mmCIF file of C-alpha atoms in Angstrom:
data_model
loop_
_atom_site.group_PDB
_atom_site.id
_atom_site.type_symbol
_atom_site.label_atom_id
_atom_site.label_comp_id
_atom_site.label_asym_id
_atom_site.label_seq_id
_atom_site.Cartn_x
_atom_site.Cartn_y
_atom_site.Cartn_z
ATOM 1 C CA UNK A 842 0.125 0.365 -0.295
ATOM 2 C CA UNK A 843 0.978 2.996 -0.983
ATOM 3 C CA UNK A 844 1.653 6.001 1.949
ATOM 4 C CA UNK A 845 -1.157 7.622 2.406
ATOM 5 C CA UNK A 846 -1.175 11.436 2.979
ATOM 6 C CA UNK A 847 -3.890 13.606 4.013
ATOM 7 C CA UNK A 848 -6.339 14.477 1.318
ATOM 8 C CA UNK A 849 -6.845 11.435 -0.874
ATOM 9 C CA UNK A 850 -9.842 11.423 -3.656
ATOM 10 C CA UNK A 851 -11.352 9.014 -4.762
ATOM 11 C CA UNK A 852 -12.362 7.645 -7.859
ATOM 12 C CA UNK A 853 -15.607 8.424 -9.649
ATOM 13 C CA UNK A 854 -17.093 6.036 -11.508
ATOM 14 C CA UNK A 855 -19.927 6.993 -14.628
ATOM 15 C CA UNK A 856 -22.755 4.902 -14.933
ATOM 16 C CA UNK A 857 -22.710 2.618 -17.437
ATOM 17 C CA UNK A 858 -19.049 1.453 -16.774
ATOM 18 C CA UNK A 859 -20.066 -1.817 -14.615
ATOM 19 C CA UNK A 860 -20.648 -5.062 -16.989
ATOM 20 C CA UNK A 861 -21.400 -8.187 -15.775
ATOM 21 C CA UNK A 862 -18.842 -10.520 -16.654
ATOM 22 C CA UNK A 863 -16.856 -13.373 -15.975
ATOM 23 C CA UNK A 864 -15.444 -14.242 -19.088
ATOM 24 C CA UNK A 865 -11.685 -13.291 -19.214
ATOM 25 C CA UNK A 866 -10.783 -14.206 -15.714
ATOM 26 C CA UNK A 867 -9.247 -17.524 -15.187
ATOM 27 C CA UNK A 868 -11.101 -20.230 -12.854
ATOM 28 C CA UNK A 869 -7.647 -19.732 -10.477
ATOM 29 C CA UNK A 870 -8.172 -15.807 -10.158
ATOM 30 C CA UNK A 871 -11.846 -16.789 -8.990
ATOM 31 C CA UNK A 872 -10.303 -19.678 -6.536
ATOM 32 C CA UNK A 873 -8.361 -17.515 -4.783
ATOM 33 C CA UNK A 874 -10.906 -15.381 -4.017
ATOM 34 C CA UNK A 875 -13.084 -18.087 -3.072
ATOM 35 C CA UNK A 876 -10.336 -19.389 -0.696
ATOM 36 C CA UNK A 877 -9.913 -16.366 0.790
ATOM 37 C CA UNK A 878 -12.955 -15.617 1.659
ATOM 38 C CA UNK A 879 -13.659 -18.558 2.446
ATOM 39 C CA UNK A 880 -10.539 -18.562 5.527
ATOM 40 C CA UNK A 881 -12.537 -16.065 7.738
ATOM 41 C CA UNK A 882 -14.913 -18.280 8.819
ATOM 42 C CA UNK A 883 -11.103 -19.336 10.621
ATOM 43 C CA UNK A 884 -9.196 -16.302 10.361
ATOM 44 C CA UNK A 885 -12.943 -14.256 12.446
ATOM 45 C CA UNK A 886 -10.614 -10.600 10.678
ATOM 46 C CA UNK A 887 -7.461 -11.532 12.921
ATOM 47 C CA UNK A 888 -8.383 -10.512 15.995
ATOM 48 C CA UNK A 889 -9.494 -7.000 14.662
ATOM 49 C CA UNK A 890 -12.594 -5.859 15.886
ATOM 50 C CA UNK A 891 -15.172 -5.265 13.182
ATOM 51 C CA UNK A 892 -12.206 -6.002 10.224
ATOM 52 C CA UNK A 893 -14.437 -8.831 7.493
ATOM 53 C CA UNK A 894 -12.018 -9.392 4.240
ATOM 54 C CA UNK A 895 -14.739 -10.477 2.396
ATOM 55 C CA UNK A 896 -16.169 -6.376 3.218
ATOM 56 C CA UNK A 897 -14.216 -5.321 0.479
ATOM 57 C CA UNK A 898 -14.531 -5.410 -3.077
ATOM 58 C CA UNK A 899 -11.033 -7.096 -5.204
ATOM 59 C CA UNK A 900 -10.035 -5.942 -8.301
ATOM 60 C CA UNK A 901 -8.341 -8.010 -10.387
ATOM 61 C CA UNK A 902 -6.121 -6.768 -13.504
ATOM 62 C CA UNK A 903 -5.007 -8.228 -15.880
ATOM 63 C CA UNK A 904 -2.787 -5.208 -17.812
ATOM 64 C CA UNK A 905 -6.258 -4.117 -19.860
ATOM 65 C CA UNK A 906 -9.756 -4.105 -17.657
ATOM 66 C CA UNK A 907 -10.230 -4.807 -13.906
ATOM 67 C CA UNK A 908 -12.600 -7.828 -12.896
ATOM 68 C CA UNK A 909 -14.100 -6.766 -9.664
ATOM 69 C CA UNK A 910 -15.129 -9.350 -7.008
ATOM 70 C CA UNK A 911 -18.141 -7.785 -4.841
ATOM 71 C CA UNK A 912 -19.729 -10.625 -2.006
ATOM 72 C CA UNK A 913 -23.089 -9.428 -1.404
ATOM 73 C CA UNK A 914 -24.206 -11.960 2.063
ATOM 74 C CA UNK A 915 -22.679 -15.618 0.712
ATOM 75 C CA UNK A 916 -23.113 -14.590 -2.807
ATOM 76 C CA UNK A 917 -20.394 -12.840 -4.864
ATOM 77 C CA UNK A 918 -20.947 -10.502 -8.143
ATOM 78 C CA UNK A 919 -17.826 -10.400 -11.177
ATOM 79 C CA UNK A 920 -17.621 -7.148 -12.702
ATOM 80 C CA UNK A 921 -15.894 -5.859 -15.593
ATOM 81 C CA UNK A 922 -14.393 -2.446 -16.216
ATOM 82 C CA UNK A 923 -11.072 -0.368 -17.786
ATOM 83 C CA UNK A 924 -8.727 -0.966 -14.865
ATOM 84 C CA UNK A 925 -8.234 2.360 -12.564
ATOM 85 C CA UNK A 926 -4.617 1.108 -11.933
ATOM 86 C CA UNK A 927 -2.631 1.064 -14.804
ATOM 87 C CA UNK A 928 0.371 -1.040 -13.655
ATOM 88 C CA UNK A 929 1.732 -4.068 -11.719
ATOM 89 C CA UNK A 930 1.172 -3.393 -7.778
ATOM 90 C CA UNK A 931 -0.900 -4.461 -5.149
ATOM 91 C CA UNK A 932 -2.861 -1.950 -2.987
ATOM 92 C CA UNK A 933 -5.839 -0.432 -1.428
ATOM 93 C CA UNK A 934 -7.802 2.313 -3.683
ATOM 94 C CA UNK A 935 -10.443 4.179 -2.853
ATOM 95 C CA UNK A 936 -13.382 3.771 -5.722
ATOM 96 C CA UNK A 937 -16.437 5.391 -5.060
ATOM 97 C CA UNK A 938 -16.356 6.192 -1.722
ATOM 98 C CA UNK A 939 -15.312 2.871 -0.377
ATOM 99 C CA UNK A 940 -11.612 1.162 -0.576
ATOM 100 C CA UNK A 941 -10.859 -1.588 -3.066
ATOM 101 C CA UNK A 942 -8.087 -4.352 -2.881
ATOM 102 C CA UNK A 943 -6.635 -3.893 -6.249
ATOM 103 C CA UNK A 944 -3.763 -6.692 -6.927
ATOM 104 C CA UNK A 945 -3.127 -7.885 -11.063
ATOM 105 C CA UNK A 946 -3.902 -11.546 -11.356
ATOM 106 C CA UNK A 947 -2.457 -14.595 -9.982
ATOM 107 C CA UNK A 948 -0.504 -14.992 -13.952
ATOM 108 C CA UNK A 949 0.505 -10.994 -13.730
ATOM 109 C CA UNK A 950 2.055 -11.319 -10.676
ATOM 110 C CA UNK A 951 3.607 -14.646 -11.092
ATOM 111 C CA UNK A 952 4.647 -13.452 -14.294
ATOM 112 C CA UNK A 953 6.355 -10.615 -12.573
ATOM 113 C CA UNK A 954 8.048 -12.563 -9.366
ATOM 114 C CA UNK A 955 9.456 -15.198 -12.499
ATOM 115 C CA UNK A 956 11.545 -12.070 -13.857
ATOM 116 C CA UNK A 957 12.424 -10.242 -11.151
ATOM 117 C CA UNK A 958 12.611 -13.563 -8.291
ATOM 118 C CA UNK A 959 14.231 -16.161 -11.116
ATOM 119 C CA UNK A 960 18.171 -15.372 -9.252
ATOM 120 C CA UNK A 961 16.626 -15.933 -5.738
ATOM 121 C CA UNK A 962 14.138 -18.522 -6.570
ATOM 122 C CA UNK A 963 10.664 -16.992 -5.826
ATOM 123 C CA UNK A 964 7.436 -18.451 -6.835
ATOM 124 C CA UNK A 965 4.319 -17.549 -6.358
ATOM 125 C CA UNK A 966 0.653 -19.183 -7.115
ATOM 126 C CA UNK A 967 -2.899 -19.055 -5.166
ATOM 127 C CA UNK A 968 -0.792 -19.095 -1.816
ATOM 128 C CA UNK A 969 0.943 -16.170 -2.156
ATOM 129 C CA UNK A 970 -2.451 -14.543 -3.707
ATOM 130 C CA UNK A 971 -4.307 -15.469 -0.943
ATOM 131 C CA UNK A 972 -2.274 -14.196 1.121
ATOM 132 C CA UNK A 973 -2.136 -10.876 -0.905
ATOM 133 C CA UNK A 974 -5.470 -10.629 -0.465
ATOM 134 C CA UNK A 975 -5.307 -10.916 3.244
ATOM 135 C CA UNK A 976 -2.983 -8.064 3.333
ATOM 136 C CA UNK A 977 -4.334 -5.340 1.389
ATOM 137 C CA UNK A 978 -7.489 -5.775 2.373
ATOM 138 C CA UNK A 979 -6.298 -4.811 5.968
ATOM 139 C CA UNK A 980 -5.318 -1.978 4.574
ATOM 140 C CA UNK A 981 -8.896 -1.601 3.325
ATOM 141 C CA UNK A 982 -9.877 -1.995 6.561
ATOM 142 C CA UNK A 983 -7.572 0.559 8.555
ATOM 143 C CA UNK A 984 -8.201 3.301 6.600
ATOM 144 C CA UNK A 985 -11.982 2.619 6.067
ATOM 145 C CA UNK A 986 -11.931 2.997 10.295
ATOM 146 C CA UNK A 987 -8.511 5.238 11.087
ATOM 147 C CA UNK A 988 -7.827 6.781 8.377
ATOM 148 C CA UNK A 989 -7.543 10.125 10.960
ATOM 149 C CA UNK A 990 -4.690 8.132 13.195
ATOM 150 C CA UNK A 991 -3.121 6.693 10.418
ATOM 151 C CA UNK A 992 -2.285 10.140 8.612
ATOM 152 C CA UNK A 993 -1.847 11.323 12.604
ATOM 153 C CA UNK A 994 1.955 9.675 11.631
ATOM 154 C CA UNK A 995 3.057 12.148 9.097
ATOM 155 C CA UNK A 996 1.774 15.027 9.683
ATOM 156 C CA UNK A 997 4.295 16.597 6.339
ATOM 157 C CA UNK A 998 5.078 14.662 3.457
ATOM 158 C CA UNK A 999 7.794 12.570 3.825
ATOM 159 C CA UNK A 1000 8.634 9.922 0.536
ATOM 160 C CA UNK A 1001 9.487 7.323 1.604
ATOM 161 C CA UNK A 1002 13.362 7.305 -0.356
ATOM 162 C CA UNK A 1003 14.217 9.126 2.572
ATOM 163 C CA UNK A 1004 14.512 5.810 4.146
ATOM 164 C CA UNK A 1005 17.570 4.509 1.634
ATOM 165 C CA UNK A 1006 18.972 8.498 1.364
ATOM 166 C CA UNK A 1007 19.458 8.719 5.578
ATOM 167 C CA UNK A 1008 19.095 5.384 7.098
ATOM 168 C CA UNK A 1009 19.832 2.387 5.341
ATOM 169 C CA UNK A 1010 23.766 5.075 4.627
ATOM 170 C CA UNK A 1011 23.814 5.377 8.907
ATOM 171 C CA UNK A 1012 25.974 2.626 9.610
ATOM 172 C CA UNK A 1013 25.679 3.288 13.527
ATOM 173 C CA UNK A 1014 21.292 3.457 13.078
ATOM 174 C CA UNK A 1015 22.004 0.069 10.876
ATOM 175 C CA UNK A 1016 23.505 -1.718 13.191
ATOM 176 C CA UNK A 1017 21.328 -0.671 16.345
ATOM 177 C CA UNK A 1018 18.596 -1.760 14.071
ATOM 178 C CA UNK A 1019 20.178 -4.901 13.564
ATOM 179 C CA UNK A 1020 20.512 -5.541 17.316
ATOM 180 C CA UNK A 1021 16.953 -4.410 17.855
ATOM 181 C CA UNK A 1022 15.430 -6.783 15.876
ATOM 182 C CA UNK A 1023 17.689 -9.689 17.150
ATOM 183 C CA UNK A 1024 16.016 -8.372 20.478
ATOM 184 C CA UNK A 1025 12.528 -8.747 18.427
ATOM 185 C CA UNK A 1026 13.007 -12.672 17.333
ATOM 186 C CA UNK A 1027 14.870 -14.185 20.660
ATOM 187 C CA UNK A 1028 11.532 -12.153 22.055
ATOM 188 C CA UNK A 1029 8.280 -14.148 19.884
ATOM 189 C CA UNK A 1030 10.092 -17.052 20.093
ATOM 190 C CA UNK A 1031 10.530 -17.189 24.004
ATOM 191 C CA UNK A 1032 7.920 -18.663 25.910
ATOM 192 C CA UNK A 1033 8.839 -16.918 29.382
ATOM 193 C CA UNK A 1034 7.271 -13.130 29.752
ATOM 194 C CA UNK A 1035 10.295 -12.391 32.182
ATOM 195 C CA UNK A 1036 12.957 -13.481 29.248
ATOM 196 C CA UNK A 1037 9.924 -10.467 26.634
ATOM 197 C CA UNK A 1038 10.346 -8.507 29.104
ATOM 198 C CA UNK A 1039 14.267 -8.483 29.096
ATOM 199 C CA UNK A 1040 14.142 -8.800 25.634
ATOM 200 C CA UNK A 1041 11.719 -5.684 25.767
ATOM 201 C CA UNK A 1042 14.276 -3.551 27.999
ATOM 202 C CA UNK A 1043 16.970 -3.894 26.248
ATOM 203 C CA UNK A 1044 14.766 -3.042 22.476
ATOM 204 C CA UNK A 1045 13.957 0.331 24.166
ATOM 205 C CA UNK A 1046 17.591 1.061 25.333
ATOM 206 C CA UNK A 1047 19.055 -0.084 21.974
ATOM 207 C CA UNK A 1048 15.853 2.245 20.430
ATOM 208 C CA UNK A 1049 16.334 5.479 22.626
ATOM 209 C CA UNK A 1050 20.424 5.817 21.792
ATOM 210 C CA UNK A 1051 19.284 4.737 17.502
ATOM 211 C CA UNK A 1052 16.490 8.256 18.035
ATOM 212 C CA UNK A 1053 19.018 11.058 18.413
ATOM 213 C CA UNK A 1054 20.707 10.083 15.529
ATOM 214 C CA UNK A 1055 18.119 9.938 13.155
ATOM 215 C CA UNK A 1056 15.320 13.582 12.578
ATOM 216 C CA UNK A 1057 12.020 13.874 13.921
ATOM 217 C CA UNK A 1058 10.070 13.078 10.098
ATOM 218 C CA UNK A 1059 12.564 10.254 9.305
ATOM 219 C CA UNK A 1060 11.236 8.597 13.296
ATOM 220 C CA UNK A 1061 8.049 9.340 12.385
ATOM 221 C CA UNK A 1062 8.044 7.706 8.924
ATOM 222 C CA UNK A 1063 9.562 4.755 11.048
ATOM 223 C CA UNK A 1064 6.976 4.736 12.847
ATOM 224 C CA UNK A 1065 3.940 4.847 10.555
ATOM 225 C CA UNK A 1066 5.243 2.134 8.199
ATOM 226 C CA UNK A 1067 5.561 0.050 11.391
ATOM 227 C CA UNK A 1068 2.351 0.220 12.807
ATOM 228 C CA UNK A 1069 0.359 0.314 9.226
ATOM 229 C CA UNK A 1070 2.635 -2.579 7.355
ATOM 230 C CA UNK A 1071 3.599 -3.969 10.276
ATOM 231 C CA UNK A 1072 0.389 -5.270 11.559
ATOM 232 C CA UNK A 1073 -0.940 -5.825 7.720
ATOM 233 C CA UNK A 1074 1.765 -8.001 7.521
ATOM 234 C CA UNK A 1075 0.807 -9.349 11.102
ATOM 235 C CA UNK A 1076 -2.165 -10.543 9.990
ATOM 236 C CA UNK A 1077 -0.914 -12.298 6.300
ATOM 237 C CA UNK A 1078 1.535 -13.879 8.593
ATOM 238 C CA UNK A 1079 -1.273 -15.629 10.410
ATOM 239 C CA UNK A 1080 -2.732 -16.194 7.158
ATOM 240 C CA UNK A 1081 0.126 -18.409 6.134
ATOM 241 C CA UNK A 1082 0.289 -20.256 8.961
ATOM 242 C CA UNK A 1083 -3.469 -21.644 8.351
ATOM 243 C CA UNK A 1084 -2.268 -22.542 4.984
ATOM 244 C CA UNK A 1085 1.597 -23.279 5.100
ATOM 245 C CA UNK A 1086 2.883 -23.592 8.513
ATOM 246 C CA UNK A 1087 5.976 -24.347 7.520
ATOM 247 C CA UNK A 1088 6.457 -21.389 5.434
ATOM 248 C CA UNK A 1089 5.102 -19.279 8.484
ATOM 249 C CA UNK A 1090 7.858 -20.016 10.527
ATOM 250 C CA UNK A 1091 11.145 -19.861 7.846
ATOM 251 C CA UNK A 1092 9.600 -16.759 6.125
ATOM 252 C CA UNK A 1093 8.178 -14.546 8.916
ATOM 253 C CA UNK A 1094 9.274 -15.992 12.334
ATOM 254 C CA UNK A 1095 12.679 -16.686 11.224
ATOM 255 C CA UNK A 1096 13.076 -13.460 9.462
ATOM 256 C CA UNK A 1097 12.614 -11.168 12.071
ATOM 257 C CA UNK A 1098 15.923 -10.020 12.189
ATOM 258 C CA UNK A 1099 17.027 -9.710 8.240
ATOM 259 C CA UNK A 1100 17.537 -6.602 7.490
ATOM 260 C CA UNK A 1101 16.687 -4.685 4.177
ATOM 261 C CA UNK A 1102 16.887 -1.481 2.196
ATOM 262 C CA UNK A 1103 14.116 0.599 1.999
ATOM 263 C CA UNK A 1104 10.697 0.478 3.816
ATOM 264 C CA UNK A 1105 10.710 -3.558 4.064
ATOM 265 C CA UNK A 1106 12.587 -4.100 7.291
ATOM 266 C CA UNK A 1107 9.721 -2.710 9.128
ATOM 267 C CA UNK A 1108 7.043 -4.836 8.163
ATOM 268 C CA UNK A 1109 9.228 -7.431 9.493
ATOM 269 C CA UNK A 1110 9.864 -5.688 13.036
ATOM 270 C CA UNK A 1111 5.797 -4.461 12.968
ATOM 271 C CA UNK A 1112 4.306 -7.982 12.231
ATOM 272 C CA UNK A 1113 6.871 -9.094 15.445
ATOM 273 C CA UNK A 1114 5.398 -6.570 17.476
ATOM 274 C CA UNK A 1115 1.930 -7.997 17.129
ATOM 275 C CA UNK A 1116 3.350 -11.208 17.922
ATOM 276 C CA UNK A 1117 4.228 -10.405 21.304
ATOM 277 C CA UNK A 1118 1.229 -8.227 22.374
ATOM 278 C CA UNK A 1119 -0.543 -12.173 20.886
ATOM 279 C CA UNK A 1120 1.354 -13.224 23.999
ATOM 280 C CA UNK A 1121 1.982 -10.489 26.340
ATOM 281 C CA UNK A 1122 -1.960 -9.284 26.219
ATOM 282 C CA UNK A 1123 -3.941 -12.210 23.645
ATOM 283 C CA UNK A 1124 -6.935 -8.862 23.909
ATOM 284 C CA UNK A 1125 -5.303 -6.815 22.695
ATOM 285 C CA UNK A 1126 -6.332 -6.199 18.916
ATOM 286 C CA UNK A 1127 -10.420 -6.293 20.218
ATOM 287 C CA UNK A 1128 -9.820 -2.218 20.420
ATOM 288 C CA UNK A 1129 -6.813 -1.278 18.638
ATOM 289 C CA UNK A 1130 -7.491 1.660 17.329
ATOM 290 C CA UNK A 1131 -3.724 2.369 14.868
ATOM 291 C CA UNK A 1132 -3.234 5.735 16.497
ATOM 292 C CA UNK A 1133 0.004 3.333 18.485
ATOM 293 C CA UNK A 1134 2.894 1.432 17.472
ATOM 294 C CA UNK A 1135 2.415 -1.300 18.859
ATOM 295 C CA UNK A 1136 5.845 -1.444 20.420
ATOM 296 C CA UNK A 1137 4.082 1.443 22.998
ATOM 297 C CA UNK A 1138 1.303 -0.280 23.767
ATOM 298 C CA UNK A 1139 3.813 -3.053 25.087
ATOM 299 C CA UNK A 1140 5.920 -0.877 27.377
ATOM 300 C CA UNK A 1141 3.381 0.363 28.678
ATOM 301 C CA UNK A 1142 1.966 -3.364 29.094
ATOM 302 C CA UNK A 1143 5.410 -4.351 30.809
ATOM 303 C CA UNK A 1144 5.974 -1.158 32.618
ATOM 304 C CA UNK A 1145 8.909 0.329 30.770
#
């Protein structure tokens, strides 16, 4: 999801643009949608109050057109329209006063991953797309219900490129962050609350040191990504745990301490913080309103 700045405007569709049509959308994409929606009964919105993946239309982009799947009770409709987002990316997008999930088709995403991920052996198929739909639907939920709180993290427009330009070139800040993420991974894997608290105390000491190296607007940008993208990554991780438990361990839990340039590193860090909250305060998601970074809740609960 691209960072949402205040004043975002939706797209207004002209009357007559929508044409009921299943033709053109492959069976695999329809199965992905159906399986993603069916997971709601197992996931219960991942525990976040009021989050139901089926509440948000999902537009599959084939390179020319969107095929929009909309749930209506126990059924759903498929409509075809001119593409609104003419690029290959998964995102939450405002249309007619509500947010939709916009994603390339499975075939398009698989082709893209095949080109850019060939050297790393990356693959993209049905399960990966189901996880993507849950991630972006969660962004729709965030922006529908908590836009003001989310925007409050970044009161000034700061481009995400600033992370690579200022954070990733700061060797001291990078080293401190690596130490922090190592502690987070240990905390997620720990079974003892006292041990978790010990790791979090050390984490905060490093955080305080690191914040002295960065400008306030950069810290706010990090807080934004950790909260918004981190919680969405947490949701996708929970979906992955249902679909592929072993992959959940390798791609999520064991990857918390992996450093990445740009904004990607904040996804797993925010996810880890949510996982720690599950351990120390299982009901935390019921009233969570995205006004605080998950780690701030951890500090409050543990009295740090």
